[in-house]
Tab-separated table of C-alpha atoms in Angstrom:
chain	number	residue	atom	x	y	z
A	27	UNK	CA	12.431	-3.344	9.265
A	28	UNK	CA	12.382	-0.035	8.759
A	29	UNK	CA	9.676	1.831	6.308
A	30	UNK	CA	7.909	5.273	5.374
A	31	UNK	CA	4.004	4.703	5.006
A	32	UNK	CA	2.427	7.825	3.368
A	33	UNK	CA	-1.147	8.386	3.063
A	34	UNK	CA	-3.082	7.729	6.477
A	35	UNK	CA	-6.772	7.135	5.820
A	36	UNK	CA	-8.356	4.766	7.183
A	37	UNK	CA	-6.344	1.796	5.361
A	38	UNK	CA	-2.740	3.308	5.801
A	39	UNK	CA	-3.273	4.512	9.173
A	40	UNK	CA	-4.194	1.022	10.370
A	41	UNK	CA	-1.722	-0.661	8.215
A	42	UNK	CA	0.928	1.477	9.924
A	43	UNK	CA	-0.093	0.232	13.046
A	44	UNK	CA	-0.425	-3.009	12.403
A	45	UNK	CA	3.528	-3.125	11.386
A	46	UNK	CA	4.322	-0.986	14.446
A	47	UNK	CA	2.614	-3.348	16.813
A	48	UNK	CA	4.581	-6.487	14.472
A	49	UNK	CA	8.074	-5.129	15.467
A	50	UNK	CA	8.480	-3.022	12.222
A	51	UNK	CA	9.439	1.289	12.527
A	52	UNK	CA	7.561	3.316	10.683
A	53	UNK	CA	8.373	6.631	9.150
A	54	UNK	CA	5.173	8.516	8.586
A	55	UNK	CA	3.513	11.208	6.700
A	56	UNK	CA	0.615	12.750	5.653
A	57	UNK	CA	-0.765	15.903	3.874
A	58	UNK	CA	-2.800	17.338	7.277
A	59	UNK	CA	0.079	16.236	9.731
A	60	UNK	CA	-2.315	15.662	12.818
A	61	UNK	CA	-2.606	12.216	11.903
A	62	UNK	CA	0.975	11.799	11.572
A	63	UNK	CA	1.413	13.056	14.938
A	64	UNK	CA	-1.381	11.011	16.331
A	65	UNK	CA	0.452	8.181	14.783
A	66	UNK	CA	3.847	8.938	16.639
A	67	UNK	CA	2.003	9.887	19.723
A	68	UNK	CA	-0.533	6.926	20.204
A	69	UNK	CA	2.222	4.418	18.648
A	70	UNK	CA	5.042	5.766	18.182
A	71	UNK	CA	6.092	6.117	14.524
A	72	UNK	CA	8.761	8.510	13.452
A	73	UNK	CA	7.134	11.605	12.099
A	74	UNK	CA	7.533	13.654	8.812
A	75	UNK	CA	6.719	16.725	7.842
A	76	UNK	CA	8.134	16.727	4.005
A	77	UNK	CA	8.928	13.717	1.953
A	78	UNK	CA	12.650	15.144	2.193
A	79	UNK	CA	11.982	14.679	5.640
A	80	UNK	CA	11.005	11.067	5.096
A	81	UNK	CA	13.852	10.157	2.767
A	82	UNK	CA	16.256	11.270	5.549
A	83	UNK	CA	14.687	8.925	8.577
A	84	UNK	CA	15.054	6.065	5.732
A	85	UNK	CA	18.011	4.121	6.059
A	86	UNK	CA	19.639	2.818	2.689
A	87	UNK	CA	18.297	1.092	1.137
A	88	UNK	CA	14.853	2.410	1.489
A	89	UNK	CA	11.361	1.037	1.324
A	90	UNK	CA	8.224	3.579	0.831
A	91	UNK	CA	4.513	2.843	1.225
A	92	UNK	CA	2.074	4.850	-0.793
A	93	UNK	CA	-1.743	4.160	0.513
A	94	UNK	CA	-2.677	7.486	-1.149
A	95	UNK	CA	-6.135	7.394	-3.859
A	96	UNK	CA	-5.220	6.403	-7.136
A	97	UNK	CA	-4.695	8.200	-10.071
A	98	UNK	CA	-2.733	11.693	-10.485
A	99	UNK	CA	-2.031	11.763	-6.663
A	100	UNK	CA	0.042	8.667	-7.084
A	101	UNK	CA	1.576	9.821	-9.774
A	102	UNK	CA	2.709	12.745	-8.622
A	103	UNK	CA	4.011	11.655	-4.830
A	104	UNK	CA	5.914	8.812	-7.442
A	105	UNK	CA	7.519	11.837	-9.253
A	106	UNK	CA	8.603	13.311	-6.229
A	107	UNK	CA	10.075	10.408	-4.745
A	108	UNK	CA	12.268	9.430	-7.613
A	109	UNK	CA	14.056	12.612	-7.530
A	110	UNK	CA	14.204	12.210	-4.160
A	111	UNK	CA	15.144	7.788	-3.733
A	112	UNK	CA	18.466	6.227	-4.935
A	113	UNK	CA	18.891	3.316	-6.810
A	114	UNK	CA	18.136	-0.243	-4.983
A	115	UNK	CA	15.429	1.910	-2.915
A	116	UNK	CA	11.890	0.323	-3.708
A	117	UNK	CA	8.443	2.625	-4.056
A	118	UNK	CA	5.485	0.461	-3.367
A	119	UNK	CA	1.509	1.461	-3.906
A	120	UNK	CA	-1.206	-0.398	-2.194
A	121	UNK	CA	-4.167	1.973	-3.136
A	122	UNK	CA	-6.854	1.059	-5.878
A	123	UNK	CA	-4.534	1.000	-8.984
A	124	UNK	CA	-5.130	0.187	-12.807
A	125	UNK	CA	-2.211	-2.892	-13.294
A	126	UNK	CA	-1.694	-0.325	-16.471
A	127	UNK	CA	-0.228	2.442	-14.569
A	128	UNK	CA	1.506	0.408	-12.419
A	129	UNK	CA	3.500	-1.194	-15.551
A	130	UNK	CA	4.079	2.254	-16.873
A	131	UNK	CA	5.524	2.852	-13.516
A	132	UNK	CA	7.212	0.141	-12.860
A	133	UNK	CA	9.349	1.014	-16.524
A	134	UNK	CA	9.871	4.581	-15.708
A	135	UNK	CA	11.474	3.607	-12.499
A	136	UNK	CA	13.482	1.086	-13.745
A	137	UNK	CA	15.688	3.932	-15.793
A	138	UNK	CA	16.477	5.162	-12.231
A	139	UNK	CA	16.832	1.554	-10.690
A	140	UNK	CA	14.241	2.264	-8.105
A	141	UNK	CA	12.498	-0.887	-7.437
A	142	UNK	CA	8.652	-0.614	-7.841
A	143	UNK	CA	5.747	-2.993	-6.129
A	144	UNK	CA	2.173	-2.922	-6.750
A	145	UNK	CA	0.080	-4.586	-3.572
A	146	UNK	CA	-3.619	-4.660	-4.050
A	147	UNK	CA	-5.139	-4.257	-0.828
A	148	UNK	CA	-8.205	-5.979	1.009
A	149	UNK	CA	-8.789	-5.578	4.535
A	150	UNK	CA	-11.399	-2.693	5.366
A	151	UNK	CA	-12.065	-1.497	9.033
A	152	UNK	CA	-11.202	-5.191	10.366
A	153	UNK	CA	-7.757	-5.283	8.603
A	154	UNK	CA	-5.540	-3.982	11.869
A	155	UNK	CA	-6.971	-6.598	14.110
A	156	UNK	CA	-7.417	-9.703	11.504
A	157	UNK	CA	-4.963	-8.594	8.993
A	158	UNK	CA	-4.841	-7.614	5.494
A	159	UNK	CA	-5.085	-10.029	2.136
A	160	UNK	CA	-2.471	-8.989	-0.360
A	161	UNK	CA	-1.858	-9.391	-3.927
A	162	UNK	CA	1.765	-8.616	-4.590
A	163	UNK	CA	3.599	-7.531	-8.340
A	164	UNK	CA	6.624	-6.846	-9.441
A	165	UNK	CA	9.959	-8.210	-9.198
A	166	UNK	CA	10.294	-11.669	-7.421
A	167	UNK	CA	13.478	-10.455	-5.507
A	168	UNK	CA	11.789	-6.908	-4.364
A	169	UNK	CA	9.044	-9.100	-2.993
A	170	UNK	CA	11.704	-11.304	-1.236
A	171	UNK	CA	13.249	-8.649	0.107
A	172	UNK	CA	9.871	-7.236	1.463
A	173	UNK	CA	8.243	-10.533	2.396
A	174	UNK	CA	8.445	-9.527	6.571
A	175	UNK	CA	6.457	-6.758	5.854
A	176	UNK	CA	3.824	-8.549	3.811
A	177	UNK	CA	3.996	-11.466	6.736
A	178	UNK	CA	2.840	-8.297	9.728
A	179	UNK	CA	0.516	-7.026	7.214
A	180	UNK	CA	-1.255	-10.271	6.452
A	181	UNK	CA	-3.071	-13.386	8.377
A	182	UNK	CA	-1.746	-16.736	7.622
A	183	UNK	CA	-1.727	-17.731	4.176
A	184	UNK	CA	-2.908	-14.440	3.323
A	185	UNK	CA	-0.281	-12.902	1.020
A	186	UNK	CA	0.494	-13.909	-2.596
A	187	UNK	CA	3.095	-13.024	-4.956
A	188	UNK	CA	1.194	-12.838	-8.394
A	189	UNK	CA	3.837	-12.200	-11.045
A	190	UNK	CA	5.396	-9.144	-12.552
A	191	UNK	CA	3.965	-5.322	-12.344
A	192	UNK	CA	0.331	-5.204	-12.688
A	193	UNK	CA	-0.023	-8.554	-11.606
A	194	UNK	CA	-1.029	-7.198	-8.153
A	195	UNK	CA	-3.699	-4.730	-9.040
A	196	UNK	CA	-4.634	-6.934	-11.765
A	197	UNK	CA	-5.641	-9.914	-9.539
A	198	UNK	CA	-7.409	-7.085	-7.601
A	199	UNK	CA	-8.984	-6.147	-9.866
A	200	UNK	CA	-10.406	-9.693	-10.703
A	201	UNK	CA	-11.493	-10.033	-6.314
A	202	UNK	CA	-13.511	-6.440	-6.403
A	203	UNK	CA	-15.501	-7.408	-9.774
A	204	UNK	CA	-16.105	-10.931	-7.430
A	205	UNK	CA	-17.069	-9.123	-4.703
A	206	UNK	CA	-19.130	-6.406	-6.229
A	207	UNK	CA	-21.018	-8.772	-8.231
A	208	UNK	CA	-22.078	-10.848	-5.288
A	209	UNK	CA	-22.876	-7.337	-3.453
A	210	UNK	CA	-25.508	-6.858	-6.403
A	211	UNK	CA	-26.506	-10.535	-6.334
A	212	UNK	CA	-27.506	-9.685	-2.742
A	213	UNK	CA	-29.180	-6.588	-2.951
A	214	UNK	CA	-31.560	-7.977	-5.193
A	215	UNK	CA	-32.173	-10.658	-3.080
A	216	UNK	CA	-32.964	-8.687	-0.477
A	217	UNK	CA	-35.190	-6.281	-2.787
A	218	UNK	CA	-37.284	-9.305	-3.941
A	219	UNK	CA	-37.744	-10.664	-0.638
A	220	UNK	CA	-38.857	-6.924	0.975
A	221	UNK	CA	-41.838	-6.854	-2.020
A	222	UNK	CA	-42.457	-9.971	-2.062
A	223	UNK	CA	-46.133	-10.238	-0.166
């Protein structure tokens, strides 16, 4: 499968690579392009200088990644895109999103008939070798269609559709309040133990 993954920090970049190593082709861009061309030097993704440029190494219909910070950024790579996608074309963003946004999202697109997928993330630094977990909303049939990618992305088992838009970011949401609280729980732990006498 073909697919344009933009944003390459340290989650997309590896994410991209991950696919690229699973068979997929990956059409990528960032805003300082030496990472794209690292990308389609080291492992050969298709670069892009322009999100025109990315549009026209999709093939119909297309399927773009967003791993960009979330908040206005996403927004406004979203806004470009749907001038730029067709209808049946799906946008998908697997940063840090409120479920909120993504349901205000999700609607606007949905007067252009672009498909939109929220995919919270998990994965870190160890994601490209032992895979990414991934919490998947928005239409059942846009996560059909996408299910191959979410299979590369993820270890066994380690995908789940959630329900409709927000449902990704929303469950989340739910794993980084886990995981932060037993962070805390830890620390303190820790700082009891180091005074302790």
């Amino acid at each position: 499968m073909r697919l344009a993954m933009i944003g390459l920090g340290r989650m997309g970049m590896n994410m991209a690579r991950r696919l690229l190593r699973g068979g997929h082709e990956i059409v990528a861009y960032n805003r300082s392009p030496e990472k794209t061309r690292r990308l389609a030097d080291e492992d050969g993704a298709v670069a892009a200088v322009s999100l025109d440029e990315v549009v026209e190494h999709l093939p119909a219909p297309r399927i773009v990644w967003l791993m960009l910070p979330a908040g206005a950024l996403v927004d406004q790579h979203i806004s470009q895109f749907s001038e730029l996608l067709d209808e049946g074309d799906i946008l998908i963003d697997g940063g840090n999103t409120l479920y909120k946004d993504d349901i205000r999202r999700s609607e606007a697109l949905l007067e252009k008939r672009i498909g939109y997928v929220d995919v919270g993330t998990s994965g870190g630094i160890w994601g490209l070798t032992e895979g990414y977990c991934l919490m998947i909303g928005g239409e059942k049939k846009h996560f059909d269609r996408l299910e191959p990618v979410f299979q590369t992305l993820a270890p066994a088992e380690g995908y789940l559709y959630c329900g409709p838009s927000g449902a990704g970011h929303f469950v989340k949401m739910v794993h980084n309040g886990i995981e932060y609280g037993l962070m805390q729980a830890y620390g303190e732990g820790f700082e009891i133990l180091e005074a302790s006498p």
